[in-house]
Short mmCIF file of C-alpha atoms in Angstrom, two decimals:
data_model
loop_
_atom_site.label_atom_id
_atom_site.label_comp_id
_atom_site.label_asym_id
_atom_site.label_seq_id
_atom_site.Cartn_x
_atom_site.Cartn_y
_atom_site.Cartn_z
CA MET A 210 -0.15 -0.02 -0.06
CA SER A 211 1.37 3.35 -1.09
CA HIS A 212 -1.05 5.42 0.75
CA HIS A 213 0.17 6.42 4.27
CA ILE A 214 -1.94 9.49 4.97
CA TYR A 215 -5.23 8.46 5.80
CA LEU A 216 -7.65 11.27 5.26
CA ASP A 217 -10.73 9.26 4.44
CA ASN A 218 -12.49 8.66 7.80
CA ASN A 219 -15.80 9.16 6.58
CA ALA A 220 -15.62 6.21 4.38
CA THR A 221 -14.23 3.89 7.21
CA THR A 222 -12.20 4.44 10.25
CA PRO A 223 -9.28 2.31 11.09
CA LEU A 224 -9.88 -0.32 14.19
CA ASP A 225 -9.04 1.10 17.33
CA PRO A 226 -6.44 -1.14 18.85
CA ARG A 227 -8.35 -1.34 22.28
CA VAL A 228 -11.51 -2.41 20.30
CA LEU A 229 -9.57 -5.20 18.72
CA GLU A 230 -8.21 -6.23 22.16
CA ALA A 231 -11.84 -6.31 23.53
CA MET A 232 -12.94 -8.56 20.37
CA MET A 233 -9.99 -10.96 20.58
CA PRO A 234 -11.23 -13.38 23.13
CA TYR A 235 -14.74 -13.70 21.15
CA LEU A 236 -12.89 -14.73 18.06
CA GLN A 237 -11.06 -17.20 20.09
CA ASP A 238 -12.04 -19.47 22.95
CA ARG A 239 -15.21 -17.53 24.03
CA PHE A 240 -17.08 -18.41 20.90
CA GLY A 241 -20.48 -19.11 22.26
CA ASN A 242 -23.91 -18.30 20.56
CA ALA A 243 -25.40 -15.71 22.67
CA ALA A 244 -28.86 -17.56 22.09
CA SER A 245 -27.56 -20.71 23.79
CA ARG A 246 -29.29 -20.93 27.13
CA SER A 247 -27.89 -24.52 28.31
CA HIS A 248 -24.19 -23.69 28.78
CA SER A 249 -21.78 -21.27 29.98
CA TYR A 250 -20.48 -20.52 26.43
CA GLY A 251 -23.69 -19.14 25.75
CA TRP A 252 -24.13 -17.19 28.99
CA ASP A 253 -20.74 -15.68 28.64
CA ALA A 254 -21.51 -14.58 24.98
CA GLU A 255 -24.97 -13.23 26.27
CA LYS A 256 -23.11 -11.24 28.86
CA ALA A 257 -20.80 -9.75 26.52
CA VAL A 258 -23.71 -8.79 24.10
CA GLU A 259 -25.62 -7.26 27.04
CA GLU A 260 -22.60 -5.19 27.93
CA ALA A 261 -21.91 -3.90 24.54
CA ARG A 262 -25.79 -2.93 24.45
CA GLN A 263 -25.51 -0.84 27.66
CA HIS A 264 -22.27 1.00 26.07
CA ILE A 265 -24.19 1.75 23.08
CA ALA A 266 -27.16 2.89 25.37
CA GLU A 267 -25.06 5.18 27.33
CA LEU A 268 -23.71 6.76 24.37
CA LEU A 269 -27.21 7.61 22.73
CA ASN A 270 -28.90 8.38 26.37
CA CYS A 271 -31.17 5.63 25.89
CA SER A 272 -32.28 2.16 27.41
CA PRO A 273 -30.34 -0.97 26.43
CA LYS A 274 -33.71 -2.31 25.59
CA GLU A 275 -33.93 0.17 22.75
CA ILE A 276 -31.03 -1.28 20.97
CA VAL A 277 -31.22 -3.77 17.98
CA PHE A 278 -27.99 -5.14 16.74
CA THR A 279 -27.82 -5.17 12.99
CA SER A 280 -25.04 -5.66 10.29
CA GLY A 281 -24.36 -1.95 9.91
CA ALA A 282 -26.33 1.36 8.92
CA THR A 283 -27.53 0.19 5.35
CA GLU A 284 -29.38 -2.40 7.08
CA GLY A 285 -30.57 -0.19 9.90
CA ASP A 286 -31.78 2.13 7.50
CA ASN A 287 -33.81 -0.67 5.62
CA ILE A 288 -35.35 -1.78 8.77
CA ALA A 289 -36.36 1.77 9.85
CA VAL A 290 -38.00 2.88 6.60
CA LYS A 291 -39.54 -0.32 5.28
CA GLY A 292 -40.21 -1.32 8.98
CA ALA A 293 -42.04 1.77 9.71
CA VAL A 294 -43.78 2.04 6.46
CA GLU A 295 -45.16 -1.66 6.55
CA MET A 296 -46.03 -1.32 10.51
CA LEU A 297 -47.99 2.04 9.73
CA ALA A 298 -49.45 1.08 6.48
CA LYS A 299 -52.87 1.52 7.93
CA LYS A 300 -52.04 4.90 9.38
CA GLY A 301 -50.74 6.41 6.37
CA ARG A 302 -48.24 6.07 3.44
CA HIS A 303 -46.38 9.29 3.13
CA VAL A 304 -42.61 9.61 4.00
CA ILE A 305 -40.40 12.81 4.03
CA THR A 306 -36.80 12.63 3.36
CA ALA A 307 -34.11 14.72 1.45
CA VAL A 308 -32.43 14.39 -1.79
CA THR A 309 -28.67 14.25 -0.06
CA GLU A 310 -29.57 11.40 1.99
CA HIS A 311 -27.37 8.23 1.65
CA LYS A 312 -28.37 5.48 -1.14
CA ALA A 313 -29.50 3.10 1.76
CA ILE A 314 -32.34 5.76 2.37
CA LEU A 315 -32.83 6.91 -1.29
CA ASP A 316 -33.00 3.52 -2.75
CA THR A 317 -35.18 2.05 -0.09
CA CYS A 318 -37.79 5.05 -0.52
CA LYS A 319 -37.54 4.32 -4.28
CA TYR A 320 -38.13 0.73 -3.78
CA LEU A 321 -41.03 1.53 -1.56
CA GLU A 322 -42.26 3.96 -4.27
CA ALA A 323 -42.07 1.53 -7.19
CA THR A 324 -44.02 -1.11 -5.24
CA GLY A 325 -46.51 0.78 -4.26
CA ARG A 326 -46.39 1.20 -0.48
CA ALA A 327 -45.51 4.87 0.11
CA ASP A 328 -45.49 8.23 -1.44
CA VAL A 329 -42.17 9.92 -0.76
CA THR A 330 -41.19 13.58 -0.72
CA TYR A 331 -37.85 14.38 -1.41
CA LEU A 332 -36.85 17.76 0.25
CA ASP A 333 -34.25 19.85 -1.60
CA VAL A 334 -31.62 21.40 0.38
CA ASP A 335 -30.26 24.79 0.43
CA LYS A 336 -26.73 25.67 -0.84
CA THR A 337 -25.04 24.63 2.39
CA GLY A 338 -26.73 21.19 2.10
CA ARG A 339 -29.52 22.14 4.96
CA VAL A 340 -33.14 21.50 5.14
CA SER A 341 -35.31 23.82 7.40
CA VAL A 342 -37.91 22.75 9.90
CA GLU A 343 -40.18 24.90 7.73
CA GLN A 344 -39.63 23.00 4.60
CA VAL A 345 -40.43 19.92 6.65
CA ALA A 346 -43.49 21.46 8.21
CA ALA A 347 -44.61 22.41 4.78
CA ALA A 348 -44.28 18.86 3.56
CA ILE A 349 -46.27 17.07 5.99
CA ARG A 350 -49.70 15.72 5.01
CA GLU A 351 -52.46 14.02 6.85
CA ASP A 352 -51.09 10.61 5.96
CA THR A 353 -47.28 11.43 6.70
CA ILE A 354 -45.99 8.57 8.91
CA LEU A 355 -42.24 8.94 8.86
CA ILE A 356 -39.65 11.60 8.46
CA THR A 357 -36.20 10.31 7.91
CA LEU A 358 -33.14 12.83 7.76
CA MET A 359 -29.49 11.97 8.38
CA ALA A 360 -28.05 13.59 11.33
CA ALA A 361 -24.75 14.61 9.04
CA ASN A 362 -24.01 14.28 5.44
CA ASN A 363 -21.36 11.71 4.59
CA GLU A 364 -19.93 13.86 1.68
CA VAL A 365 -19.96 17.45 2.94
CA GLY A 366 -20.83 16.91 6.66
CA THR A 367 -23.58 19.43 6.93
CA LEU A 368 -25.61 18.94 10.01
CA HIS A 369 -29.36 19.16 9.88
CA PRO A 370 -31.48 20.94 12.53
CA ILE A 371 -32.18 17.58 13.97
CA ARG A 372 -33.61 18.58 17.44
CA GLU A 373 -35.94 21.02 15.92
CA ILE A 374 -37.40 18.64 13.44
CA GLY A 375 -37.48 15.91 15.81
CA ALA A 376 -39.82 18.13 17.87
CA LEU A 377 -42.01 19.17 15.16
CA ALA A 378 -42.34 15.25 14.34
CA HIS A 379 -43.16 14.70 17.96
CA GLU A 380 -45.89 17.49 17.82
CA ARG A 381 -47.38 15.99 14.83
CA GLY A 382 -47.46 12.54 16.05
CA ILE A 383 -44.77 11.55 13.01
CA TRP A 384 -42.18 8.87 13.78
CA PHE A 385 -38.72 10.52 13.07
CA HIS A 386 -35.76 8.24 12.01
CA SER A 387 -32.32 9.76 11.69
CA ASP A 388 -29.24 7.99 9.78
CA ALA A 389 -26.55 9.00 12.37
CA THR A 390 -23.81 6.95 11.07
CA GLN A 391 -21.56 9.89 10.33
CA ALA A 392 -22.55 11.98 13.29
CA ILE A 393 -22.02 9.42 15.98
CA GLY A 394 -18.61 9.82 17.51
CA LYS A 395 -18.01 13.01 15.78
CA THR A 396 -20.93 15.16 17.67
CA PRO A 397 -22.99 14.45 20.60
CA PHE A 398 -26.00 12.20 19.77
CA ASP A 399 -28.49 12.34 22.62
CA VAL A 400 -31.69 10.60 21.23
CA GLN A 401 -33.81 12.37 24.03
CA GLU A 402 -32.29 15.93 23.56
CA LEU A 403 -32.71 15.34 19.54
CA ASN A 404 -36.21 14.21 19.93
CA VAL A 405 -35.25 11.00 17.58
CA ASP A 406 -37.26 8.05 17.54
CA ILE A 407 -35.13 5.71 15.52
CA ALA A 408 -31.39 6.16 14.66
CA CYS A 409 -28.76 3.78 13.20
CA LEU A 410 -25.35 3.77 13.40
CA SER A 411 -22.25 1.73 12.07
CA GLY A 412 -19.14 0.19 13.88
CA HIS A 413 -16.74 0.99 11.16
CA LYS A 414 -17.27 4.76 11.22
CA LEU A 415 -16.35 4.97 15.03
CA TYR A 416 -13.04 2.88 15.15
CA GLY A 417 -15.05 -0.33 15.47
CA PRO A 418 -15.31 -3.20 13.36
CA LYS A 419 -17.04 -3.64 9.96
CA GLY A 420 -20.22 -5.75 9.33
CA VAL A 421 -21.89 -4.53 12.58
CA GLY A 422 -24.18 -1.55 13.50
CA ALA A 423 -26.92 -0.96 15.72
CA LEU A 424 -30.51 0.56 15.71
CA TYR A 425 -32.33 2.72 18.13
CA VAL A 426 -35.88 1.95 18.45
CA ARG A 427 -37.72 4.22 20.88
CA ARG A 428 -40.07 2.15 23.27
CA ARG A 429 -41.93 4.86 24.80
CA ALA A 430 -43.44 8.38 23.68
CA PRO A 431 -44.02 7.16 20.98
CA ARG A 432 -43.86 3.30 21.28
CA VAL A 433 -42.12 2.48 17.99
CA ARG A 434 -42.40 -1.04 16.57
CA LEU A 435 -40.73 -1.93 13.25
CA THR A 436 -41.85 -4.88 11.20
CA PRO A 437 -38.68 -7.01 10.32
CA VAL A 438 -36.94 -7.25 7.02
CA ILE A 439 -35.30 -10.34 8.21
CA HIS A 440 -37.44 -13.36 9.78
CA GLY A 441 -36.12 -16.46 11.67
CA GLY A 442 -35.86 -16.70 15.16
CA GLY A 443 -37.32 -13.50 16.46
CA HIS A 444 -33.93 -12.37 17.92
CA GLU A 445 -33.55 -8.58 18.98
CA ARG A 446 -37.21 -8.29 20.05
CA GLY A 447 -38.31 -9.81 16.78
CA MET A 448 -37.07 -6.89 14.77
CA ARG A 449 -33.68 -8.52 13.53
CA SER A 450 -33.37 -12.15 13.29
CA GLY A 451 -30.21 -14.14 13.02
CA THR A 452 -27.43 -15.29 15.35
CA LEU A 453 -25.79 -12.36 17.00
CA ASN A 454 -22.24 -11.23 15.63
CA VAL A 455 -20.76 -11.41 19.12
CA PRO A 456 -17.16 -10.48 18.19
CA GLY A 457 -18.39 -7.60 16.21
CA ILE A 458 -21.10 -6.50 18.80
CA VAL A 459 -18.20 -6.62 21.55
CA GLY A 460 -16.19 -4.37 19.27
CA LEU A 461 -19.01 -2.28 18.48
CA GLY A 462 -19.90 -1.78 22.10
CA GLU A 463 -16.18 -1.04 23.12
CA ALA A 464 -16.00 1.52 20.24
CA CYS A 465 -19.34 3.18 21.55
CA ARG A 466 -17.59 3.21 25.13
CA LEU A 467 -14.58 5.04 24.15
CA ALA A 468 -16.83 7.26 21.81
CA HIS A 469 -18.90 8.10 24.81
CA LEU A 470 -15.59 8.83 26.86
CA GLU A 471 -13.67 10.47 24.01
CA GLN A 472 -15.92 12.39 21.82
CA GLN A 473 -15.20 15.75 22.77
CA LYS A 474 -11.65 15.18 22.97
CA ASP A 475 -11.97 13.43 19.30
CA ALA A 476 -13.90 16.11 17.95
CA ALA A 477 -11.71 18.77 19.27
CA HIS A 478 -8.62 17.00 17.83
CA CYS A 479 -10.21 16.49 14.43
CA ARG A 480 -11.37 19.97 14.23
CA GLU A 481 -7.97 21.53 15.03
CA LEU A 482 -6.50 19.07 12.22
CA ARG A 483 -9.12 20.01 9.75
CA ASP A 484 -9.02 23.78 10.11
CA ARG A 485 -5.18 23.86 10.11
CA PHE A 486 -5.37 21.60 6.83
CA GLU A 487 -8.07 24.27 5.31
CA GLN A 488 -6.30 27.36 6.17
CA ARG A 489 -2.93 26.07 5.08
CA ILE A 490 -4.74 25.29 1.62
CA LEU A 491 -6.64 28.64 1.51
CA ALA A 492 -3.57 30.48 2.29
CA ALA A 493 -1.74 29.08 -0.63
CA LEU A 494 -4.43 28.77 -3.32
CA ASP A 495 -6.84 30.86 -4.88
CA HIS A 496 -10.13 29.48 -6.51
CA VAL A 497 -10.86 26.90 -3.79
CA GLU A 498 -14.52 26.49 -2.58
CA LEU A 499 -15.74 24.90 0.52
CA ASN A 500 -18.68 22.77 -0.05
CA GLY A 501 -21.11 22.29 2.75
CA HIS A 502 -22.05 24.39 5.84
CA PRO A 503 -19.22 26.86 7.18
CA THR A 504 -20.03 26.01 10.63
CA GLU A 505 -22.98 23.52 11.02
CA ARG A 506 -20.60 20.92 9.93
CA LEU A 507 -19.03 17.77 11.23
CA PRO A 508 -15.72 18.66 13.05
CA ASN A 509 -13.56 16.52 10.72
CA THR A 510 -15.04 17.03 6.97
CA SER A 511 -13.48 19.41 4.51
CA ASN A 512 -15.05 19.05 0.89
CA LEU A 513 -13.14 21.48 -1.23
CA SER A 514 -13.48 22.19 -5.00
CA PHE A 515 -10.34 23.20 -6.70
CA ALA A 516 -11.47 25.08 -9.73
CA TYR A 517 -9.94 24.08 -13.21
CA VAL A 518 -8.38 20.93 -11.89
CA GLU A 519 -10.18 17.74 -12.15
CA GLY A 520 -10.41 15.71 -9.11
CA GLU A 521 -9.35 12.18 -10.24
CA SER A 522 -5.97 13.71 -11.59
CA LEU A 523 -5.60 15.65 -8.24
CA ILE A 524 -5.94 12.42 -6.39
CA MET A 525 -3.44 10.77 -8.70
CA GLY A 526 -0.94 13.68 -8.02
CA ILE A 527 -1.21 12.87 -4.22
CA PRO A 528 -0.38 9.25 -4.00
CA ALA A 529 0.40 9.54 -0.38
CA VAL A 530 -2.80 10.74 0.85
CA ALA A 531 -6.05 8.52 0.74
CA VAL A 532 -9.07 10.78 0.08
CA SER A 533 -12.11 10.52 -1.90
CA SER A 534 -13.37 12.42 -4.85
CA GLY A 535 -16.39 14.31 -5.23
CA SER A 536 -17.04 12.84 -8.78
CA ALA A 537 -17.34 9.04 -9.66
CA CYS A 538 -15.13 9.35 -12.71
CA THR A 539 -14.35 5.72 -12.80
CA SER A 540 -17.65 5.04 -14.59
CA ALA A 541 -18.19 5.77 -18.12
CA SER A 542 -21.12 8.18 -17.28
CA LEU A 543 -18.68 10.56 -15.49
CA GLU A 544 -21.66 11.16 -13.30
CA PRO A 545 -20.68 14.03 -10.73
CA SER A 546 -21.90 13.55 -7.15
CA TYR A 547 -25.56 13.69 -6.46
CA VAL A 548 -25.16 15.40 -3.27
CA LEU A 549 -22.76 18.32 -4.74
CA ARG A 550 -25.12 18.69 -7.46
CA ALA A 551 -28.05 19.07 -5.00
CA LEU A 552 -25.83 21.79 -3.14
CA GLY A 553 -26.22 23.64 -6.55
CA VAL A 554 -22.38 23.06 -7.03
CA GLY A 555 -21.94 23.04 -11.05
CA ASP A 556 -21.06 19.86 -12.63
CA ASP A 557 -17.58 21.42 -13.63
CA LEU A 558 -16.75 22.27 -9.86
CA ALA A 559 -18.15 18.79 -8.64
CA HIS A 560 -15.44 17.30 -11.08
CA SER A 561 -12.92 19.38 -9.06
CA SER A 562 -14.17 18.28 -5.69
CA ILE A 563 -12.32 16.08 -3.03
CA ARG A 564 -13.38 15.02 0.33
CA PHE A 565 -10.97 14.93 3.32
CA SER A 566 -11.98 13.54 6.73
CA THR A 567 -9.64 13.59 9.56
CA GLY A 568 -9.97 10.98 12.40
CA ARG A 569 -8.85 10.12 15.96
CA PHE A 570 -5.61 8.73 14.49
CA THR A 571 -4.68 11.71 12.05
CA THR A 572 -1.56 13.72 13.21
CA GLU A 573 -0.49 17.23 12.56
CA ALA A 574 2.44 16.50 10.42
CA GLU A 575 0.10 14.17 8.39
CA VAL A 576 -2.23 16.92 7.50
CA ASP A 577 0.76 19.38 6.87
CA GLU A 578 2.27 17.07 4.30
CA ALA A 579 -1.21 16.25 2.73
CA ALA A 580 -2.08 20.17 2.48
CA ASP A 581 1.59 20.59 0.99
CA ALA A 582 1.13 17.71 -1.63
CA VAL A 583 -2.32 19.37 -2.66
CA ILE A 584 -1.08 22.79 -3.12
CA GLN A 585 1.95 21.56 -5.23
CA THR A 586 -0.11 19.13 -7.26
CA VAL A 587 -3.07 21.67 -7.82
CA SER A 588 -0.50 24.50 -8.83
CA ARG A 589 0.98 22.00 -11.21
CA LEU A 590 -2.27 20.86 -12.80
CA ARG A 591 -3.20 24.26 -13.29
CA GLU A 592 -0.28 25.17 -15.10
CA MET A 593 -1.46 22.44 -17.62
CA SER A 594 -5.21 23.31 -17.40
CA PRO A 595 -6.79 25.07 -20.61
CA LEU A 596 -9.60 26.27 -18.28
CA TYR A 597 -7.31 27.92 -15.85
CA GLU A 598 -5.56 29.30 -18.62
CA LEU A 599 -8.86 30.79 -20.26
CA ALA A 600 -9.61 32.35 -16.87
CA GLN A 601 -6.29 33.81 -16.51
CA GLU A 602 -6.80 35.43 -19.91
CA GLY A 603 -10.16 37.02 -18.38
CA VAL A 604 -12.55 34.63 -20.41
CA ASP A 605 -15.85 33.95 -18.43
CA LEU A 606 -16.12 30.12 -18.84
CA SER A 607 -19.70 29.97 -18.51
CA THR A 608 -20.05 32.11 -21.83
CA ILE A 609 -18.28 29.43 -23.61
CA GLN A 610 -20.24 26.97 -25.90
CA TRP A 611 -18.55 23.84 -25.08
CA ASP A 612 -18.69 20.63 -27.23
CA ALA A 613 -20.66 17.74 -25.95
CA PRO A 614 -17.93 15.10 -27.64
CA GLU A 615 -20.29 11.94 -26.79
CA PRO A 616 -23.61 11.56 -25.09
CA HIS A 617 -23.13 10.50 -21.40
CA MET B 173 -8.27 2.50 -10.20
CA ALA B 174 -4.65 1.27 -11.28
CA TYR B 175 -3.06 3.12 -13.97
CA SER B 176 -0.58 1.65 -16.47
CA ASP B 177 2.95 2.80 -16.29
CA LYS B 178 2.88 4.63 -19.36
CA VAL B 179 -0.13 6.65 -18.17
CA ILE B 180 1.63 7.45 -14.82
CA ASP B 181 4.77 8.67 -16.81
CA HIS B 182 2.75 10.96 -19.00
CA TYR B 183 1.28 12.16 -15.96
CA GLU B 184 4.18 12.86 -13.96
CA ASN B 185 6.25 14.02 -17.27
CA PRO B 186 3.98 15.40 -19.33
CA ARG B 187 5.50 16.21 -22.87
CA ASN B 188 4.89 19.35 -24.51
CA VAL B 189 2.62 21.31 -22.03
CA GLY B 190 2.15 24.81 -23.08
CA SER B 191 0.64 27.04 -25.61
CA LEU B 192 1.41 28.57 -28.94
CA SER B 193 -0.15 31.89 -30.16
CA LYS B 194 -3.59 31.15 -31.42
CA SER B 195 -3.44 34.00 -33.73
CA ASP B 196 -0.44 32.56 -35.66
CA ARG B 197 -1.18 31.47 -39.47
CA THR B 198 0.99 28.54 -38.81
CA VAL B 199 -0.75 27.26 -35.61
CA GLY B 200 -3.78 25.25 -35.60
CA THR B 201 -5.76 25.12 -32.32
CA GLY B 202 -8.28 22.53 -31.28
CA ILE B 203 -10.46 22.51 -27.81
CA VAL B 204 -12.73 19.78 -27.20
CA GLY B 205 -14.54 18.46 -24.43
CA ALA B 206 -16.56 20.37 -21.70
CA PRO B 207 -15.80 21.18 -18.04
CA GLU B 208 -19.23 19.57 -16.97
CA CYS B 209 -18.14 16.13 -18.47
CA GLY B 210 -14.88 16.30 -16.57
CA ASP B 211 -12.73 16.64 -19.67
CA VAL B 212 -11.33 19.56 -21.73
CA MET B 213 -8.21 19.23 -23.92
CA LYS B 214 -6.45 21.91 -25.95
CA LEU B 215 -4.23 20.81 -28.69
CA GLN B 216 -2.12 23.15 -30.75
CA ILE B 217 0.10 22.38 -33.90
CA LYS B 218 2.57 24.54 -35.62
CA VAL B 219 3.15 23.50 -39.13
CA GLY B 220 6.38 24.26 -41.17
CA ASP B 221 6.80 25.60 -44.63
CA ASP B 222 7.31 22.14 -45.81
CA GLY B 223 4.00 20.79 -44.20
CA VAL B 224 5.35 19.04 -41.54
CA ILE B 225 4.23 19.56 -38.02
CA GLU B 226 7.22 20.99 -36.36
CA ASP B 227 5.80 21.65 -32.83
CA ALA B 228 2.75 20.65 -30.64
CA LYS B 229 1.50 21.87 -27.33
CA PHE B 230 -1.30 20.76 -25.13
CA LYS B 231 -3.12 21.69 -21.91
CA THR B 232 -5.68 19.47 -20.33
CA PHE B 233 -8.27 19.42 -17.82
CA GLY B 234 -9.05 15.84 -17.08
CA CYS B 235 -8.17 12.69 -15.36
CA GLY B 236 -4.61 11.18 -15.62
CA SER B 237 -5.74 9.18 -18.71
CA ALA B 238 -6.80 12.36 -20.34
CA ILE B 239 -3.54 14.14 -19.68
CA ALA B 240 -1.55 11.16 -20.94
CA SER B 241 -3.69 10.82 -23.93
CA SER B 242 -3.40 14.40 -25.04
CA SER B 243 0.57 14.25 -24.02
CA LEU B 244 1.06 11.15 -26.35
CA ALA B 245 -0.87 12.71 -29.10
CA THR B 246 1.46 15.74 -29.04
CA GLU B 247 4.37 13.46 -29.19
CA TRP B 248 2.88 11.58 -32.14
CA VAL B 249 2.00 14.46 -34.36
CA LYS B 250 5.31 16.06 -34.48
CA GLY B 251 7.40 15.54 -37.44
CA LYS B 252 4.28 14.15 -39.40
CA THR B 253 2.42 16.04 -42.04
CA VAL B 254 -1.01 17.26 -41.38
CA ASP B 255 -2.47 14.24 -43.69
CA GLU B 256 -0.16 11.76 -41.77
CA ALA B 257 -1.31 13.06 -38.50
CA LEU B 258 -5.00 12.41 -39.51
CA GLU B 259 -4.22 8.95 -39.68
CA ILE B 260 -3.79 8.77 -35.73
CA LYS B 261 -6.73 6.81 -34.20
CA ASN B 262 -8.00 6.58 -30.68
CA THR B 263 -7.43 2.91 -30.73
CA ASP B 264 -3.76 3.46 -31.27
CA ILE B 265 -3.71 5.60 -28.05
CA VAL B 266 -5.76 3.09 -26.12
CA GLU B 267 -3.23 0.18 -27.15
CA GLU B 268 -0.21 2.38 -26.30
CA LEU B 269 -1.40 3.47 -22.94
CA SER B 270 -3.37 0.33 -22.13
CA LEU B 271 -6.56 2.37 -21.18
CA PRO B 272 -9.08 0.41 -19.36
CA PRO B 273 -12.66 0.56 -21.17
CA VAL B 274 -13.90 3.31 -18.86
CA LYS B 275 -11.18 5.39 -20.18
CA ILE B 276 -11.62 5.12 -23.96
CA HIS B 277 -13.41 8.24 -23.95
CA CYS B 278 -10.08 9.97 -23.16
CA SER B 279 -8.51 8.67 -26.19
CA VAL B 280 -11.63 9.61 -28.41
CA LEU B 281 -11.27 13.05 -27.05
CA ALA B 282 -7.49 13.25 -27.97
CA GLU B 283 -8.32 12.09 -31.58
CA ASP B 284 -11.00 14.87 -31.76
CA ALA B 285 -8.71 17.40 -30.38
CA ILE B 286 -5.99 16.48 -33.15
CA ARG B 287 -8.59 16.77 -35.77
CA ALA B 288 -9.98 20.00 -34.35
CA ALA B 289 -6.31 21.53 -34.40
CA LEU B 290 -5.80 20.24 -37.92
CA ASN B 291 -9.18 21.74 -39.18
CA ASP B 292 -8.32 25.07 -37.55
CA TYR B 293 -5.02 24.91 -39.28
CA ARG B 294 -6.51 24.26 -42.71
CA GLY B 295 -9.16 26.84 -42.15
CA LYS B 296 -6.66 29.52 -41.54
CA ASN B 297 -4.70 28.48 -44.76
CA ALA B 298 -7.48 28.78 -47.38
CA ASP B 299 -5.13 27.32 -50.00
CA ALA B 300 -5.27 23.88 -48.37
CA ALA B 301 -8.40 21.75 -48.78
CA PRO B 302 -10.58 21.62 -45.36
CA VAL B 303 -9.92 18.34 -43.43
CA GLU B 304 -13.68 17.79 -42.79
CA GLN B 305 -16.57 19.64 -41.54
CA ALA B 306 -15.68 20.83 -37.91
CA ALA B 307 -17.98 22.46 -35.27
CA GLU B 308 -16.90 25.81 -34.41
CA LYS B 309 -14.36 25.37 -31.21
CA PRO B 310 -14.57 27.32 -28.16
CA GLY B 311 -11.94 29.55 -26.95
CA GLU B 312 -10.99 31.15 -30.13
#
């Protein structure tokens, strides 16, 4: 692996060594099935699972009985949205979400629409990526049963006004689901304070293992019941059958325990390095745009558009740094990010966008080296960019009639 | 995505980056692609009195494969006559750079850029027959 500076913590985080240590016994001699009632292997596994549940409950400020283990946030989103729509089918069929949600929400909503089970309103976002409480209020219908909005966006880090939207949902008797995958561990996420009824999280976004996650399902005021997506055995209060992934759950529990203890410290660390990185780049380069909200944003995320430079070529020029491109230029369609498009970022700038995300283990020396590599590469690529040349000549690029060489 | 060694070489050491005077009669300029598509190539040729392309320059906004395709194109057109340069096909570029299927459009764009530059040159020099019908190119 040539990459040695990891600035893609929104894609996945490294496993914290303390998490691995907690998991190891459950990958070795403590291999019991948590559902086995007749021997100590099972009791031991069950105890470990319940401890993990307790840690997650403390992080979210809920009862451990309100935690359902899943394989990750994609499954959590599926259970939340499909489960709520099916459970409340007699009450209504309208769901409110936003265009910048993760595909786990959007594809699920489209599936429910295509199969005739729900009507879905996809709220637009403002140019910072936010929806307002007023927008949500205006979208509510008589038959609205669910509002689902992510706490923080994965690409640009924008935070929605979750607390206010949750209060509105409660006032109107509508269940409120929040995909908190990116927010948990990076910002405080207290389900009581935020008025959230359902929330999902994923282990590998907070220094835990992949393939495990949790769903918070409120038991009182309102009492939320979700029709299961996976049947077979009635585990997890019937909401998610299947033998529990004990080592994964132990890892998730330890990751949440650490997140509860260290969230403030992690956030301060990530923010300091992210800001340092941004300042270094903005001091050296012009024509750099920040995508997302300047302040209502995850502390670790920096999505930048480097005008006149194509993102994939920039990534190629910083081989020591692991980041994500704002456009999926690896497909023949050259489709820019739908999230950036929703923010009103032009397709040209979307092709010039890179997401940098710091983490618990990022160091100052790393962000300095990464920023310097970006500055050097952007400068070099601009020297060979015909767009930069035209802009320097004073040509307004938007007035040019460009070729459309092939359909795409 | 893994790039071929040749793509990486052209990306790291691009040949003939730069610009020639657009107003020079002996210079042909082609600009193809669009920023919204993530690829814009500018390719210029300078033709000597003997009809041979004596210099070529490029500037490209695009991925590593697009940069490599246009860099290679400038290398290949140099020393060729206008007619010979027209023989360069995108498939030759694909082969030389080992471009994967999703990057074939980069080679197509490079071929378009060569043709656009040759057309522009021929258009400026009325004594020569036009290469083929060409759309008006931006930035001129």
